mmCIF file of C-alpha atoms in Angstrom:
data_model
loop_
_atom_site.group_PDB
_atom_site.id
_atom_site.type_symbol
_atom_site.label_atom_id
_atom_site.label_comp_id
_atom_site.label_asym_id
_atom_site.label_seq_id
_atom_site.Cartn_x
_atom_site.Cartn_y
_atom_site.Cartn_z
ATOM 1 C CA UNK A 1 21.143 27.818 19.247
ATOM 2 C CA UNK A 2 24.488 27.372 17.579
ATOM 3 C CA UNK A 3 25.493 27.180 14.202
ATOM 4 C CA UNK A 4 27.257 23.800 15.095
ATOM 5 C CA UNK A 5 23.607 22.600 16.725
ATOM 6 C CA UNK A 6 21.766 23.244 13.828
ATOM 7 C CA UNK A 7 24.414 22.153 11.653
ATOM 8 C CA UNK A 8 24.383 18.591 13.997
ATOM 9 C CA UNK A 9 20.366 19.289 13.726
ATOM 10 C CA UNK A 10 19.962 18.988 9.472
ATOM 11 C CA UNK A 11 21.941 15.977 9.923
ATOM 12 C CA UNK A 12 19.996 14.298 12.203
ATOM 13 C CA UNK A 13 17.239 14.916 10.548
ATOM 14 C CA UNK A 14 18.422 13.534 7.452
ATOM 15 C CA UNK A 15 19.322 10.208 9.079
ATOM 16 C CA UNK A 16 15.773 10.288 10.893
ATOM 17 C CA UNK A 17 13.989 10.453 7.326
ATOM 18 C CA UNK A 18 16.165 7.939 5.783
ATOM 19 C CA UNK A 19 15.633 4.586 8.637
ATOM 20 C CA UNK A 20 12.295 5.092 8.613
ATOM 21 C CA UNK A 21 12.271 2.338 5.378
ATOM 22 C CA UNK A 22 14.382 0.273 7.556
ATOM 23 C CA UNK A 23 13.480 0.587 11.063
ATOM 24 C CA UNK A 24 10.119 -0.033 13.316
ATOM 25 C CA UNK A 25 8.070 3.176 13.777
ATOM 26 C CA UNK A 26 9.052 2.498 17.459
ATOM 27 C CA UNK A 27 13.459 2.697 17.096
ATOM 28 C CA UNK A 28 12.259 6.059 14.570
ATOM 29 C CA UNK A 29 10.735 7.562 17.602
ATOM 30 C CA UNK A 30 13.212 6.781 19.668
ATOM 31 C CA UNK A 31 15.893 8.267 17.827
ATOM 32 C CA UNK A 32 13.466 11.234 17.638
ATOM 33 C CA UNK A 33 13.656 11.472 21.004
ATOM 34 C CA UNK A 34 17.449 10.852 21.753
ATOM 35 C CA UNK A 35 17.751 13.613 19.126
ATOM 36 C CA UNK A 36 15.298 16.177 20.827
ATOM 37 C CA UNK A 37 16.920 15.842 24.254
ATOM 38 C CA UNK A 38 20.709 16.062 23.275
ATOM 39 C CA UNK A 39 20.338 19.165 20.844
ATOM 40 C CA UNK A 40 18.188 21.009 22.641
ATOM 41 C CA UNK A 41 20.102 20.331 25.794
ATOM 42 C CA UNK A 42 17.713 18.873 27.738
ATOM 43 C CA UNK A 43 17.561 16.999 30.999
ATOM 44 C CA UNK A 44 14.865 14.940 30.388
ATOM 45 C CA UNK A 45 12.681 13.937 26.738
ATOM 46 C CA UNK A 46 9.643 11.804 26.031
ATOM 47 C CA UNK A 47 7.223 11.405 23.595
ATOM 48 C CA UNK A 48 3.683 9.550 23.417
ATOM 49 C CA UNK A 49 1.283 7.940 21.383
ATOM 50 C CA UNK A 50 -1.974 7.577 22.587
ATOM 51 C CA UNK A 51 -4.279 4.579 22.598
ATOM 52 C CA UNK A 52 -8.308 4.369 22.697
ATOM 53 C CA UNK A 53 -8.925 3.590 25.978
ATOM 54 C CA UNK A 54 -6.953 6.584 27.610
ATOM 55 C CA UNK A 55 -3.397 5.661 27.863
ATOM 56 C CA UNK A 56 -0.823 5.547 25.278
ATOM 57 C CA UNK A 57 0.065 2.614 22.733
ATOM 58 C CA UNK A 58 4.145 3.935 22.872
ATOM 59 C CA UNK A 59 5.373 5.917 25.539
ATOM 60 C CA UNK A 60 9.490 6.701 25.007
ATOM 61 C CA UNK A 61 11.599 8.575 27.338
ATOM 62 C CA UNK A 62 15.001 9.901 27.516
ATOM 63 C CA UNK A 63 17.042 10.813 30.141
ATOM 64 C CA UNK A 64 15.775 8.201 32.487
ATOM 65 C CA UNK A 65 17.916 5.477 34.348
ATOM 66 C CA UNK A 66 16.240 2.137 34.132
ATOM 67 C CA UNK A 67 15.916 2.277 37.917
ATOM 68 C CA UNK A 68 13.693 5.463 37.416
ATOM 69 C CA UNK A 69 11.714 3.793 34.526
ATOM 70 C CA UNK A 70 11.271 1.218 37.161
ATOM 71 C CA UNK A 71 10.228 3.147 40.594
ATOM 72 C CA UNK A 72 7.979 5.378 38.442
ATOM 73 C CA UNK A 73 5.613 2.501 37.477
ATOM 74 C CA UNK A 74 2.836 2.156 34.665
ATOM 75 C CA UNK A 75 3.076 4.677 31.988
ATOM 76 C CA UNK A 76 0.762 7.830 32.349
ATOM 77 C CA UNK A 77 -2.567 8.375 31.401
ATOM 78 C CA UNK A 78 -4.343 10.882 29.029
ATOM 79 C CA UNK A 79 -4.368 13.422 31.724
ATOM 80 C CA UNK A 80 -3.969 16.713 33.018
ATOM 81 C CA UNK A 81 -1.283 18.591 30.575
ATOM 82 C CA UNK A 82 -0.017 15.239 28.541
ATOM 83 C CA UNK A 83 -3.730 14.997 27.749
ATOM 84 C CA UNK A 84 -4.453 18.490 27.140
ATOM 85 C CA UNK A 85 -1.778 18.756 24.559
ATOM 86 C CA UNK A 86 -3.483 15.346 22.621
ATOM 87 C CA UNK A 87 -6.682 18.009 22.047
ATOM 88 C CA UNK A 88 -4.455 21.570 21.176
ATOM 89 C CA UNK A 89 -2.358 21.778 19.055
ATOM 90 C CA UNK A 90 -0.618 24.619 20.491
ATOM 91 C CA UNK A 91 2.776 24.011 21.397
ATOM 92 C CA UNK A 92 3.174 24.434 25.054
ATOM 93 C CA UNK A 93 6.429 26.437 26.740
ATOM 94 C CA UNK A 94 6.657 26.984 30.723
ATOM 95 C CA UNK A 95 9.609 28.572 32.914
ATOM 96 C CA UNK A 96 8.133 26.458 35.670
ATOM 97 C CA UNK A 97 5.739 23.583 34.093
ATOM 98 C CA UNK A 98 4.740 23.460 38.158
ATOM 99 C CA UNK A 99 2.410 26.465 37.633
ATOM 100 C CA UNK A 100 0.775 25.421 34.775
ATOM 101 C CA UNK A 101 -3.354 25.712 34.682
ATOM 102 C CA UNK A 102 -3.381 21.801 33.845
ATOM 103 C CA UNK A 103 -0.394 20.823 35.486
ATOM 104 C CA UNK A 104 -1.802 17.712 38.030
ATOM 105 C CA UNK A 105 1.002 16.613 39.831
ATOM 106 C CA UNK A 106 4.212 14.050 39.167
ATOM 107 C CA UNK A 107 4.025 10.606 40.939
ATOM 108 C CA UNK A 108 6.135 10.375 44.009
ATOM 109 C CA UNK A 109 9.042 9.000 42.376
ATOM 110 C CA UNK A 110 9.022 10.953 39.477
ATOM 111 C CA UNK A 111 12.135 13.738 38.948
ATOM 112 C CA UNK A 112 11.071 16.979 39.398
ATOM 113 C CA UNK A 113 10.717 19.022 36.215
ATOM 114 C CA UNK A 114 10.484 22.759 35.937
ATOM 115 C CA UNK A 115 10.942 24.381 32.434
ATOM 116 C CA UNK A 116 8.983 22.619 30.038
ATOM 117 C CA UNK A 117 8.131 22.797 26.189
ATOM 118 C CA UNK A 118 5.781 20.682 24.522
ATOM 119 C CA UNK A 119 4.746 19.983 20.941
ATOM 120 C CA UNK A 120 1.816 17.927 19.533
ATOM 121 C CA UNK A 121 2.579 16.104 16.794
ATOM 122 C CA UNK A 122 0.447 16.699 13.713
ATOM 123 C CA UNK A 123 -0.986 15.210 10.820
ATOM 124 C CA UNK A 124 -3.369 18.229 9.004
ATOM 125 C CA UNK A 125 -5.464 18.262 11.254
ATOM 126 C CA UNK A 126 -5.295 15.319 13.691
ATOM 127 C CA UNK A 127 -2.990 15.278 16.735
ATOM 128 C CA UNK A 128 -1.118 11.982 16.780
ATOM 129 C CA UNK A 129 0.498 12.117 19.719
ATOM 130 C CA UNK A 130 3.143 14.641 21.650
ATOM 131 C CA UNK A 131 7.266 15.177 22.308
ATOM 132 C CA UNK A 132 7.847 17.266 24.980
ATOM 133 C CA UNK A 133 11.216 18.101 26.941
ATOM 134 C CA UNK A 134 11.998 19.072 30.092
ATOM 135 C CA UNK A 135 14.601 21.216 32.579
ATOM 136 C CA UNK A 136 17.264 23.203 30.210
ATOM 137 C CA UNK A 137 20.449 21.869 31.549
ATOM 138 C CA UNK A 138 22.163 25.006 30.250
ATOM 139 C CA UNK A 139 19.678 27.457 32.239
ATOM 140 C CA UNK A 140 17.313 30.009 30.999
ATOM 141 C CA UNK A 141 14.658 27.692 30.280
ATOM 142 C CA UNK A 142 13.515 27.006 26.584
ATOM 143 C CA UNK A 143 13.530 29.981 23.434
ATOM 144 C CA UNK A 144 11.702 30.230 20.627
ATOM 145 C CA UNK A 145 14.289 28.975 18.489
ATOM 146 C CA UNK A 146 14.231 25.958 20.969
ATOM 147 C CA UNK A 147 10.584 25.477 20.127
ATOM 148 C CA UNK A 148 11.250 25.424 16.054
ATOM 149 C CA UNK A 149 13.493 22.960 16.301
ATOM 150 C CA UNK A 150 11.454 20.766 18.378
ATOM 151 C CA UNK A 151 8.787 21.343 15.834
ATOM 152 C CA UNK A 152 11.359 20.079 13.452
ATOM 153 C CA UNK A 153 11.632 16.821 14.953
ATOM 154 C CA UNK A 154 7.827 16.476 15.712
ATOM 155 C CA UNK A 155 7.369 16.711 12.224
ATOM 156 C CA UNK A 156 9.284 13.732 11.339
ATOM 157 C CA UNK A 157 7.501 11.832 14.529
ATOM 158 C CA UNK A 158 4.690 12.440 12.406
ATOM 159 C CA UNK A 159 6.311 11.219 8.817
ATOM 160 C CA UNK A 160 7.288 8.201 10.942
ATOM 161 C CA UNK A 161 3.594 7.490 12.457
ATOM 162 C CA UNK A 162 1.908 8.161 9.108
ATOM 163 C CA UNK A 163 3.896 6.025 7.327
ATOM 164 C CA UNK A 164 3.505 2.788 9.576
ATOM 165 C CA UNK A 165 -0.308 3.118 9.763
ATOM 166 C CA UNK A 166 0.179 3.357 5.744
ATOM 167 C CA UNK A 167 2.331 0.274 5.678
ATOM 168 C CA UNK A 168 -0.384 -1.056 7.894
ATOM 169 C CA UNK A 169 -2.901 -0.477 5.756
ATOM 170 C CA UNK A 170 -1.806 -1.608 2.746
ATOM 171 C CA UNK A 171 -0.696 -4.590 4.235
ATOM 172 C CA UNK A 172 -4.154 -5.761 5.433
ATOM 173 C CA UNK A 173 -5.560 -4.703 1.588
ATOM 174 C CA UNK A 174 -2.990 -7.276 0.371
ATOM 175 C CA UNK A 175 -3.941 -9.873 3.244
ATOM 176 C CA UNK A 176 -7.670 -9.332 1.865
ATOM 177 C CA UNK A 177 -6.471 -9.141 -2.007
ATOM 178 C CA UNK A 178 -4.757 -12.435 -1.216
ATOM 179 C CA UNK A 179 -7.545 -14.256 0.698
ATOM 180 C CA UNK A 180 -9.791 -13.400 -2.426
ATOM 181 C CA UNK A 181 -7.237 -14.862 -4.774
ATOM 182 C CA UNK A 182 -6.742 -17.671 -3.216
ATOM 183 C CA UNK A 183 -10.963 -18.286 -2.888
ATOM 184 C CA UNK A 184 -11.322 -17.437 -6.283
ATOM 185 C CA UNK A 185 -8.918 -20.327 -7.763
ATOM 186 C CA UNK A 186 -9.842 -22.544 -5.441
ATOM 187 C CA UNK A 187 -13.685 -21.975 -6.221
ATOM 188 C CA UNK A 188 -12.357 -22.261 -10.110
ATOM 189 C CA UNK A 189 -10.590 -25.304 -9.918
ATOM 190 C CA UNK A 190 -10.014 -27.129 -6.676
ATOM 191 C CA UNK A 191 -13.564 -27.030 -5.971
ATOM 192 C CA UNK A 192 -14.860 -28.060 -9.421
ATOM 193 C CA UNK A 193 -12.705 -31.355 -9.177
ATOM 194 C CA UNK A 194 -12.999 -32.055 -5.434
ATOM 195 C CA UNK A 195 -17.256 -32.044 -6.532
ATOM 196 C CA UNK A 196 -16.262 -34.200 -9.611
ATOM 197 C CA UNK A 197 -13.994 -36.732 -7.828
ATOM 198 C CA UNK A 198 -17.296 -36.934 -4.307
ATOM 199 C CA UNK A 199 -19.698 -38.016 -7.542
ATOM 200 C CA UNK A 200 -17.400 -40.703 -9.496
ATOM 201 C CA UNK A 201 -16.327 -42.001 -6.078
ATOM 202 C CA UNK A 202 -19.959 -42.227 -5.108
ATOM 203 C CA UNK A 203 -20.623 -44.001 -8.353
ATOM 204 C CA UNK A 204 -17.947 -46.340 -7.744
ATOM 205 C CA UNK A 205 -19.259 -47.502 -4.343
ATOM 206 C CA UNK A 206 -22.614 -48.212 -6.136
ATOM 207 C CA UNK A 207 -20.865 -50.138 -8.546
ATOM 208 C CA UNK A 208 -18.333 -52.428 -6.419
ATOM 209 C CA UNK A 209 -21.013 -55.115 -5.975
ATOM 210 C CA UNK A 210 -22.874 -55.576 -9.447
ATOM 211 C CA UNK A 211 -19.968 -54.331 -11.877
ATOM 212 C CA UNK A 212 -16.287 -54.618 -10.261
ATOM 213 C CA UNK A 213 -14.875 -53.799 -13.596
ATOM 214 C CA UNK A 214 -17.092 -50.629 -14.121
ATOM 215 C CA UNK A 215 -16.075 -49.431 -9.936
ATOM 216 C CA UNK A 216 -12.486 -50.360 -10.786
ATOM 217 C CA UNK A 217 -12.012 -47.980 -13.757
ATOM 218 C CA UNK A 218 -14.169 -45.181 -11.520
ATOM 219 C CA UNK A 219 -11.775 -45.624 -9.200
ATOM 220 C CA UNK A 220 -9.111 -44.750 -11.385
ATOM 221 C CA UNK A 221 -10.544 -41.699 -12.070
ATOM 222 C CA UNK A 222 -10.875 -41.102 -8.664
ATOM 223 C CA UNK A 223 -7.194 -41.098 -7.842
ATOM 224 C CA UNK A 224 -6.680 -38.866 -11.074
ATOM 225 C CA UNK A 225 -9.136 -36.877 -9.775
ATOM 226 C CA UNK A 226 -7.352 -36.385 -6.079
ATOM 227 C CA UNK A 227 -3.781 -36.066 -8.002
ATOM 228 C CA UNK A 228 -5.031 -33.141 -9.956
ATOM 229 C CA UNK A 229 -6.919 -31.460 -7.025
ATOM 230 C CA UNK A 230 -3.691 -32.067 -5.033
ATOM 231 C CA UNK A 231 -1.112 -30.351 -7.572
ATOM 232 C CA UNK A 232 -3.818 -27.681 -7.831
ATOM 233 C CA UNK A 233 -3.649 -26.858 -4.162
ATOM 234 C CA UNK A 234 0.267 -26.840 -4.821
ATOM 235 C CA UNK A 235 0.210 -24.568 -7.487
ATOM 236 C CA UNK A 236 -1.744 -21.875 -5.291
ATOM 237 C CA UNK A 237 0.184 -22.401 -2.562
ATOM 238 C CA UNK A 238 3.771 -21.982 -4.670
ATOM 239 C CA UNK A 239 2.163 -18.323 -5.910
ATOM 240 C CA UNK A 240 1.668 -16.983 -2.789
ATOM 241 C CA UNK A 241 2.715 -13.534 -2.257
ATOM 242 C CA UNK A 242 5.652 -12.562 -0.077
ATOM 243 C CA UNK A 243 5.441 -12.468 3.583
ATOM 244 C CA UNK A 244 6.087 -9.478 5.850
ATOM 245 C CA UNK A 245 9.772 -8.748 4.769
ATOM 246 C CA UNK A 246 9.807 -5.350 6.448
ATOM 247 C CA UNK A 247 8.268 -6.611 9.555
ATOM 248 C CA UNK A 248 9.454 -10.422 10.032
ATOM 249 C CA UNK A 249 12.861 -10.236 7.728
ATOM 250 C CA UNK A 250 14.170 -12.578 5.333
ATOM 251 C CA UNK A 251 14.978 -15.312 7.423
ATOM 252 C CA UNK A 252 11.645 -15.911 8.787
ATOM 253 C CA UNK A 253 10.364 -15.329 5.695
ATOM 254 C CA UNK A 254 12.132 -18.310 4.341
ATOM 255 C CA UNK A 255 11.943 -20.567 6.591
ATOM 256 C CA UNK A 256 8.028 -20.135 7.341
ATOM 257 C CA UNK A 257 8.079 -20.525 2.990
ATOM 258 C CA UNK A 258 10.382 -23.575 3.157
ATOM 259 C CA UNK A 259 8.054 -25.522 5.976
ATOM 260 C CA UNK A 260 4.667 -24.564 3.682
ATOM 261 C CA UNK A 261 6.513 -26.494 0.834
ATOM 262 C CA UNK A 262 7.565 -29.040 3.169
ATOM 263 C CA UNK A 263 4.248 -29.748 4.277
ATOM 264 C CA UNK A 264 2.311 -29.498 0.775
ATOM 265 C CA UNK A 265 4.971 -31.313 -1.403
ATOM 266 C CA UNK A 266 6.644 -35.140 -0.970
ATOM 267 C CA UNK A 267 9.879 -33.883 -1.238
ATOM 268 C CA UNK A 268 12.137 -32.652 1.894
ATOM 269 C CA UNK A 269 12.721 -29.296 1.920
ATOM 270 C CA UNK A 270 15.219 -27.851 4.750
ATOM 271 C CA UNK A 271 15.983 -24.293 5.901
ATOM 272 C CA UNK A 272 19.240 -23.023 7.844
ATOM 273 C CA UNK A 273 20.829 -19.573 8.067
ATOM 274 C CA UNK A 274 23.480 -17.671 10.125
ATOM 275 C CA UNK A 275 22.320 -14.332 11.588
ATOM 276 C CA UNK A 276 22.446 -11.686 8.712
ATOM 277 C CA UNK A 277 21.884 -8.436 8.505
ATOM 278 C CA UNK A 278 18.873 -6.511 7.238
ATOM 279 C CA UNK A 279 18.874 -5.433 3.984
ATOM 280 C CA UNK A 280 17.075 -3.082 2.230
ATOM 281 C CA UNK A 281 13.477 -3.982 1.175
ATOM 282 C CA UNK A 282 14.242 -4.201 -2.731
ATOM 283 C CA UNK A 283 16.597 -6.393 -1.756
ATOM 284 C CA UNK A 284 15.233 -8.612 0.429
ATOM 285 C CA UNK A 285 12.153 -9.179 -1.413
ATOM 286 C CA UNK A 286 14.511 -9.867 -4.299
ATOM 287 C CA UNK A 287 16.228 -12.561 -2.845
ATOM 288 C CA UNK A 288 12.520 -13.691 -1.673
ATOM 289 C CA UNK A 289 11.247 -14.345 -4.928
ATOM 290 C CA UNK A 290 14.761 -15.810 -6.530
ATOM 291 C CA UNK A 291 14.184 -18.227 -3.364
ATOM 292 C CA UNK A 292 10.374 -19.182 -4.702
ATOM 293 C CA UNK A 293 11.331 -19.355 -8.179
ATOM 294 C CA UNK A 294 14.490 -21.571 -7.491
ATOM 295 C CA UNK A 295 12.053 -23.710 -5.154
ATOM 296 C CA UNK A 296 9.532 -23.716 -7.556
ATOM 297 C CA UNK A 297 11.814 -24.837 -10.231
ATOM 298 C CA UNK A 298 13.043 -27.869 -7.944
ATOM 299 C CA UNK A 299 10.193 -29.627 -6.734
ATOM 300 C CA UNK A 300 7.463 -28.531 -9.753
ATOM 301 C CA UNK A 301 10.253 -29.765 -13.155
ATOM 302 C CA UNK A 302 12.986 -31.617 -11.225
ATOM 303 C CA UNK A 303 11.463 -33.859 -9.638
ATOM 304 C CA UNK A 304 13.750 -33.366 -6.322
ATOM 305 C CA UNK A 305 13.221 -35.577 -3.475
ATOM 306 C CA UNK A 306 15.260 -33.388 -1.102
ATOM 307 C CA UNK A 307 16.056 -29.364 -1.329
ATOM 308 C CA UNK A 308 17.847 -27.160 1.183
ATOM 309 C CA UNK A 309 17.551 -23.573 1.791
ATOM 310 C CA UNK A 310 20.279 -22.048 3.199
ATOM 311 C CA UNK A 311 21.246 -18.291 4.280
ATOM 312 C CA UNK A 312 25.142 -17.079 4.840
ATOM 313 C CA UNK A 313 26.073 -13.845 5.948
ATOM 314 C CA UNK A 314 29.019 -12.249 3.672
ATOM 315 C CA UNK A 315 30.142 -9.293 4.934
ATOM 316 C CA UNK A 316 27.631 -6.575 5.181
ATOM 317 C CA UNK A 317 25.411 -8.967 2.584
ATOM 318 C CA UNK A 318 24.265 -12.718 2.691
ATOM 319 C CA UNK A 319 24.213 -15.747 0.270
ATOM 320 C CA UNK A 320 21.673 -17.250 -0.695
ATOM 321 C CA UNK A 321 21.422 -21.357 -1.610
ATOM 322 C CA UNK A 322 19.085 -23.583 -2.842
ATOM 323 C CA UNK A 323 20.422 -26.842 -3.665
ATOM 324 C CA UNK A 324 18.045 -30.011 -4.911
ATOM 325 C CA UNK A 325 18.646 -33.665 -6.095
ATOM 326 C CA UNK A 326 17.062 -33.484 -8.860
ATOM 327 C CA UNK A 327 17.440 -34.061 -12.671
ATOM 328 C CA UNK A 328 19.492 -31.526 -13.311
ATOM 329 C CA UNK A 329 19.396 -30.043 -16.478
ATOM 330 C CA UNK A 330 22.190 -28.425 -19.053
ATOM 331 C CA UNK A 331 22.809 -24.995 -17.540
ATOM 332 C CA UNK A 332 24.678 -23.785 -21.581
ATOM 333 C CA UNK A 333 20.988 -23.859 -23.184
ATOM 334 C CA UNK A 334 19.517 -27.414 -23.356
ATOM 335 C CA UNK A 335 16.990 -26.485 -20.404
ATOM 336 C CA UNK A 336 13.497 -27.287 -20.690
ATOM 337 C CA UNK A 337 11.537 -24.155 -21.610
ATOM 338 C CA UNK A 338 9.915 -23.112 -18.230
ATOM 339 C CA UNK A 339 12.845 -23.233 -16.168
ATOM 340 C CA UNK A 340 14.610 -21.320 -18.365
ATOM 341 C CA UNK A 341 12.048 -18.506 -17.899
ATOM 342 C CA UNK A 342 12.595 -18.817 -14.394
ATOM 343 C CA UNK A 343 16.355 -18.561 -14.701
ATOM 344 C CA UNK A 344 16.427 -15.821 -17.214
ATOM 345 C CA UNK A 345 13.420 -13.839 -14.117
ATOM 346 C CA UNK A 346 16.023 -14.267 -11.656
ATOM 347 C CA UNK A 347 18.714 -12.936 -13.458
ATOM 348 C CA UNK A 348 16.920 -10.277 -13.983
ATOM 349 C CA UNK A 349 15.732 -9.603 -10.264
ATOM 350 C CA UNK A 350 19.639 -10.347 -9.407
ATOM 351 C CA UNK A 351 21.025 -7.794 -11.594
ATOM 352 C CA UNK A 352 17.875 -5.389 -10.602
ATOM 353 C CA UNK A 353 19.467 -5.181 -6.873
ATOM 354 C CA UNK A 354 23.226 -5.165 -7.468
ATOM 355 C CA UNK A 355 22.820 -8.821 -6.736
ATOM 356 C CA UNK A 356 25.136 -12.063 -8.872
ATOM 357 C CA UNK A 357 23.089 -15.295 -9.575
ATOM 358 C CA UNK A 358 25.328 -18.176 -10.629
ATOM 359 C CA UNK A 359 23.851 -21.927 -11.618
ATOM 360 C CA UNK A 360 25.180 -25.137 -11.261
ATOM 361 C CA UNK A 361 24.092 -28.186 -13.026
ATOM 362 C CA UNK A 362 24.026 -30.929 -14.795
ATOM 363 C CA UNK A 363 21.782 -33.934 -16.571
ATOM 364 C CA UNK A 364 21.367 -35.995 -13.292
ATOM 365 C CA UNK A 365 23.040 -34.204 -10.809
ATOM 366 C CA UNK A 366 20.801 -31.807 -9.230
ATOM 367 C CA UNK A 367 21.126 -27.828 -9.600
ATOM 368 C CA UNK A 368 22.583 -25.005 -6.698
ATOM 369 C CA UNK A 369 21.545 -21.935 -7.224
ATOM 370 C CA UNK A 370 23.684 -19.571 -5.479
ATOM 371 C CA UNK A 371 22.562 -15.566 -5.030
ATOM 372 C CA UNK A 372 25.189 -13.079 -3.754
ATOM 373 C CA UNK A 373 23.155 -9.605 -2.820
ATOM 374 C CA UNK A 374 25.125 -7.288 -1.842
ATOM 375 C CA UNK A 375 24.249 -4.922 1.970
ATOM 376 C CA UNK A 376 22.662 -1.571 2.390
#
């Protein structure tokens, strides 16, 4: 192999470690693959996962027209050689792949491949899946050095694939971490006055007939009862924790935050955005929580009837805006205590990401909070 190639190699490899915070696991192995067939000068590349139930969960090829892809048909099976390599982790090189013990045949439309070299890709101990490559357009048929550098790349297939079931993982702790939260406060206080408000209503309806006066003022408690429960209900919903950024992106993040608020609170709350560009995950979760805080700060102290979300691309980075009708308040210092905890928290987060926050407001004339993040 060339100095150039390996040169080209280290690079690509660098740029292969470095997406995999900000792509799917699937456009990582893709580029994996792209990567394998072009430096090692090969005619055809793919690489599969493998699935349960004897096929694979990603199969990615390159090399292929989309009018092979097509006339091929369903993806392969755990078979023959592909499945022999899932269960050895021997790497597996062929002059003529044809001649191979566990070589069972192509389907009919399927180009014809002749040197072959094959790597499993590896976790300690546990195959998760293969890259293999096919017909050295050069001639000669694959080296050794050929098969290093494969094992290169197969080794960040694997970084890839071990990170997303990681990500996966801890995701579904947090789902279960959340669910408990949320049963826990709602056990501690929703419950507790939802029991409270059943009995004094129930008391109430005994008393309409013999003591009006008596079922009146247990009435009253029963709507300060129902307000209480009601703002408790709000509060858990407001501290909810962030959404899947990496997997969903800000926008849909936002908007699915802005309709919860909509639906839980009296006021209107609006989201619009332009198509922006993916930031990195600091960042977005950043503007995330600057978005709840500002949100938070709008419908829980200002007592907004309306507040829109918006989301502007700028340049390689995005704006974002929340705007509200509410009281306003005296942005130089004359700010009721809790939002000017929130303000000085996103400050903070702003700064934390390269970001600028700037507030506008006055006494009773609403408040725009504007957040500049900057891209990757």
């Amino acid at each position: 192999m060339a100095g150039c190639d390996r040169e080209e190699l280290r690079e690509v490899s660098a740029a292969v470690l470095a997406v995999t915070a900000h792509l799917s696991v699937r456009e990582v192995l893709q580029t994996i693959v792209s990567a394998a067939r072009r430096l090692l000068g090969a005619q055809y590349a793919a690489l599969g996962i493998p699935d349960s139930s004897g096929s694979f969960r990603e199969f990615l090829a390159d090399g292929l027209t989309a009018e092979q892809w097509r006339t091929i048909g369903p993806i392969p099976r755990q078979h023959g050689l592909l499945g022999a390599m899932l269960r050895d982790p021997a790497p597996v090189r062929s002059a003529d792949i044809r001649t191979h013990p566990r070589f069972e045949g192509w389907p009919a439309t399927h180009p014809e491949m002749v040197d072959f070299l094959g790597m499993p890709i590896i976790d300690g101990t546990e195959i998760l899946g293969e890259i293999f490559l096919a017909n050295k357009i050069a001639g000669g048929g694959f080296d050794a050095d050929d098969q290093e550098l494969l094992k290169l790349l197969a080794t960040h297939a694997a970084i890839a694939i071990v990170n997303a079931r990681l990500y996966e993982r801890g995701r579904e702790l947090s789902i279960v971490e959340e669910r408990q939260r949320i049963a826990r406060e709602l056990h501690d206080a929703v419950t507790q006055k939802l029991f409270s408000l059943r009995l004094t209503a129930e008391a109430a309806a005994a008393l309409v007939t013999r003591d009006p006066a008596r079922a009146a003022a247990e009435l009253d408690i029963v709507r300060r009862l129902a307000a209480e429960a009601t703002a408790e209900l709000r509060s858990i919903v407001d501290g909810l924790r962030p959404v899947d950024l990496a997997g969903d992106g800000l926008p849909a993040a936002l908007q699915r935050q802005a309709d919860l608020l909509d639906r839980v609170h009296d006021a209107k709350v609006s989201f619009a955005a332009d198509a922006v560009p993916r930031l990195p995950a600091a960042r977005e979760e950043a503007a995330y929580r600057i978005a709840q805080e500002a949100l938070h700060n709008a419908l829980r102290h200002a007592g907004a009837a309306r507040v829109a979300v918006e989301l502007r691309r700028a340049g390689p980075g995005v704006v974002l805006t929340v705007a509200d009708d509410g009281r306003g308040f005296d942005v130089r210092g004359a700010a009721p205590a809790q939002p000017r905890l929130g303000l000085a928290s996103m400050r903070e987060r702003a700064r934390a990401v390269g970001g600028r926050l700037l507030v506008r407001s006055a006494p009773g004339e609403g408040t725009v909070v504007t957040l500049e993040v900057p891209g990757a």
